[in-house]
Amino acid sequence: AANYNIRSLDLVGWQIEDYHILQGTREEPFNAEARKMLKLSGVPVENSKGEAGIGQHELNVVYSDALTMADRHCIFKQCLKEIAEKQGTSITFMAKWNERSAGSSCHLH
């Protein structure tokens, strides 16, 4: 965003998503595409749900060995970036993009 002098980006949501069914529905076009494209890319998604932060969503990848998961991690991030670009939005994996909001990032267990 800084390279393009973009300021005041709009969040995808306006409510804390954790267990808020309607907010998750509003984001379903992106999340459905993510689940579909990840599956086609060999990255099985176990489930997805809204999270505690505004605009934050959780996509859980099926457990695997460390090397396979490392590969899935790279494909996961690239896939979501491409979907966001295609839909005219952006996505971040920053740990905490705003001091007043919940932390996020992309983490593996």
mmCIF file of C-alpha atoms in Angstrom:
data_model
loop_
_atom_site.group_PDB
_atom_site.id
_atom_site.type_symbol
_atom_site.label_atom_id
_atom_site.label_comp_id
_atom_site.label_asym_id
_atom_site.label_seq_id
_atom_site.Cartn_x
_atom_site.Cartn_y
_atom_site.Cartn_z
ATOM 1 C CA ALA A 1 0.000 0.000 0.000
ATOM 2 C CA ALA A 2 2.829 2.408 0.825
ATOM 3 C CA ASN A 3 4.407 1.947 -2.617
ATOM 4 C CA TYR A 4 1.166 3.052 -4.251
ATOM 5 C CA ASN A 5 0.485 5.858 -1.751
ATOM 6 C CA ILE A 6 -2.713 4.131 -0.626
ATOM 7 C CA ARG A 7 -4.176 5.409 2.623
ATOM 8 C CA SER A 8 -7.224 4.534 4.710
ATOM 9 C CA LEU A 9 -7.920 1.069 3.362
ATOM 10 C CA ASP A 10 -11.386 -0.202 4.210
ATOM 11 C CA LEU A 11 -11.707 -3.365 6.286
ATOM 12 C CA VAL A 12 -13.713 -6.207 4.839
ATOM 13 C CA GLY A 13 -15.969 -6.243 7.897
ATOM 14 C CA TRP A 14 -17.198 -3.970 10.610
ATOM 15 C CA GLN A 15 -17.949 -6.387 13.435
ATOM 16 C CA ILE A 16 -15.919 -8.831 15.470
ATOM 17 C CA GLU A 17 -16.394 -12.039 13.549
ATOM 18 C CA ASP A 18 -15.844 -14.716 16.141
ATOM 19 C CA TYR A 19 -19.047 -16.763 15.948
ATOM 20 C CA HIS A 20 -20.960 -13.963 14.170
ATOM 21 C CA ILE A 21 -22.686 -15.879 11.382
ATOM 22 C CA LEU A 22 -23.764 -12.907 9.264
ATOM 23 C CA GLN A 23 -20.279 -11.350 9.064
ATOM 24 C CA GLY A 24 -18.836 -14.653 7.866
ATOM 25 C CA THR A 25 -21.552 -14.797 5.220
ATOM 26 C CA ARG A 26 -20.540 -11.349 3.945
ATOM 27 C CA GLU A 27 -17.014 -12.655 3.351
ATOM 28 C CA GLU A 28 -18.051 -15.981 1.853
ATOM 29 C CA PRO A 29 -17.260 -15.044 -1.781
ATOM 30 C CA PHE A 30 -13.583 -14.720 -0.849
ATOM 31 C CA ASN A 31 -13.471 -17.633 1.587
ATOM 32 C CA ALA A 32 -15.336 -20.034 -0.710
ATOM 33 C CA GLU A 33 -12.900 -19.237 -3.509
ATOM 34 C CA ALA A 34 -9.982 -19.759 -1.095
ATOM 35 C CA ARG A 35 -11.233 -23.177 0.031
ATOM 36 C CA LYS A 36 -11.882 -24.226 -3.564
ATOM 37 C CA MET A 37 -8.541 -23.050 -4.970
ATOM 38 C CA LEU A 38 -6.542 -24.424 -2.045
ATOM 39 C CA LYS A 39 -8.159 -27.826 -2.549
ATOM 40 C CA LEU A 40 -7.338 -27.711 -6.265
ATOM 41 C CA SER A 41 -3.758 -26.759 -5.327
ATOM 42 C CA GLY A 42 -3.372 -29.798 -3.081
ATOM 43 C CA VAL A 43 -3.882 -27.924 0.194
ATOM 44 C CA PRO A 44 -6.817 -29.532 2.041
ATOM 45 C CA VAL A 45 -8.729 -27.104 4.259
ATOM 46 C CA GLU A 46 -10.190 -28.665 7.377
ATOM 47 C CA ASN A 47 -12.527 -25.775 8.180
ATOM 48 C CA SER A 48 -12.868 -21.990 8.158
ATOM 49 C CA LYS A 49 -14.561 -19.488 10.458
ATOM 50 C CA GLY A 50 -14.604 -15.873 11.458
ATOM 51 C CA GLU A 51 -12.091 -14.822 14.085
ATOM 52 C CA ALA A 52 -11.821 -12.263 16.876
ATOM 53 C CA GLY A 53 -10.578 -9.354 14.753
ATOM 54 C CA ILE A 54 -12.615 -7.260 12.340
ATOM 55 C CA GLY A 55 -12.007 -8.700 8.884
ATOM 56 C CA GLN A 56 -10.030 -11.587 10.361
ATOM 57 C CA HIS A 57 -10.834 -15.078 9.190
ATOM 58 C CA GLU A 58 -9.356 -18.461 10.054
ATOM 59 C CA LEU A 59 -8.692 -21.163 7.458
ATOM 60 C CA ASN A 60 -7.370 -24.373 9.019
ATOM 61 C CA VAL A 61 -5.234 -26.623 6.840
ATOM 62 C CA VAL A 62 -5.293 -30.383 7.477
ATOM 63 C CA TYR A 63 -2.374 -31.593 9.610
ATOM 64 C CA SER A 64 0.620 -33.132 7.838
ATOM 65 C CA ASP A 65 4.343 -33.781 8.272
ATOM 66 C CA ALA A 66 6.642 -30.752 8.564
ATOM 67 C CA LEU A 67 7.924 -30.637 4.966
ATOM 68 C CA THR A 68 4.469 -31.053 3.454
ATOM 69 C CA MET A 69 3.085 -28.375 5.785
ATOM 70 C CA ALA A 70 5.900 -25.982 4.847
ATOM 71 C CA ASP A 71 5.011 -26.430 1.175
ATOM 72 C CA ARG A 72 1.302 -25.966 1.945
ATOM 73 C CA HIS A 73 2.110 -22.800 3.897
ATOM 74 C CA CYS A 74 3.791 -21.210 0.864
ATOM 75 C CA ILE A 75 0.994 -22.268 -1.488
ATOM 76 C CA PHE A 76 -1.637 -21.078 1.009
ATOM 77 C CA LYS A 77 -0.273 -17.538 1.219
ATOM 78 C CA GLN A 78 0.311 -17.212 -2.528
ATOM 79 C CA CYS A 79 -3.156 -18.561 -3.303
ATOM 80 C CA LEU A 80 -4.894 -16.095 -0.978
ATOM 81 C CA LYS A 81 -2.879 -13.172 -2.360
ATOM 82 C CA GLU A 82 -3.868 -14.141 -5.918
ATOM 83 C CA ILE A 83 -7.551 -14.435 -4.990
ATOM 84 C CA ALA A 84 -7.466 -11.032 -3.287
ATOM 85 C CA GLU A 85 -5.824 -9.486 -6.355
ATOM 86 C CA LYS A 86 -8.422 -11.089 -8.635
ATOM 87 C CA GLN A 87 -11.271 -9.752 -6.480
ATOM 88 C CA GLY A 88 -9.822 -6.226 -6.279
ATOM 89 C CA THR A 89 -8.938 -6.424 -2.585
ATOM 90 C CA SER A 90 -5.817 -7.012 -0.548
ATOM 91 C CA ILE A 91 -4.881 -9.372 2.241
ATOM 92 C CA THR A 92 -2.289 -9.169 4.982
ATOM 93 C CA PHE A 93 -0.542 -11.766 7.074
ATOM 94 C CA MET A 94 0.949 -9.156 9.412
ATOM 95 C CA ALA A 95 1.073 -10.177 13.045
ATOM 96 C CA LYS A 96 -0.612 -6.976 14.210
ATOM 97 C CA TRP A 97 -1.431 -4.358 11.601
ATOM 98 C CA ASN A 98 -3.162 -2.022 14.058
ATOM 99 C CA GLU A 99 -2.381 -1.501 17.747
ATOM 100 C CA ARG A 100 -6.106 -1.349 18.599
ATOM 101 C CA SER A 101 -7.020 -4.578 16.800
ATOM 102 C CA ALA A 102 -6.521 -8.274 17.425
ATOM 103 C CA GLY A 103 -3.299 -9.803 16.176
ATOM 104 C CA SER A 104 -3.476 -12.057 13.153
ATOM 105 C CA SER A 105 -0.709 -13.344 10.857
ATOM 106 C CA CYS A 106 -0.377 -16.775 9.354
ATOM 107 C CA HIS A 107 0.853 -19.286 11.889
ATOM 108 C CA LEU A 108 1.394 -23.013 11.883
ATOM 109 C CA HIS A 109 1.119 -25.480 14.763
#
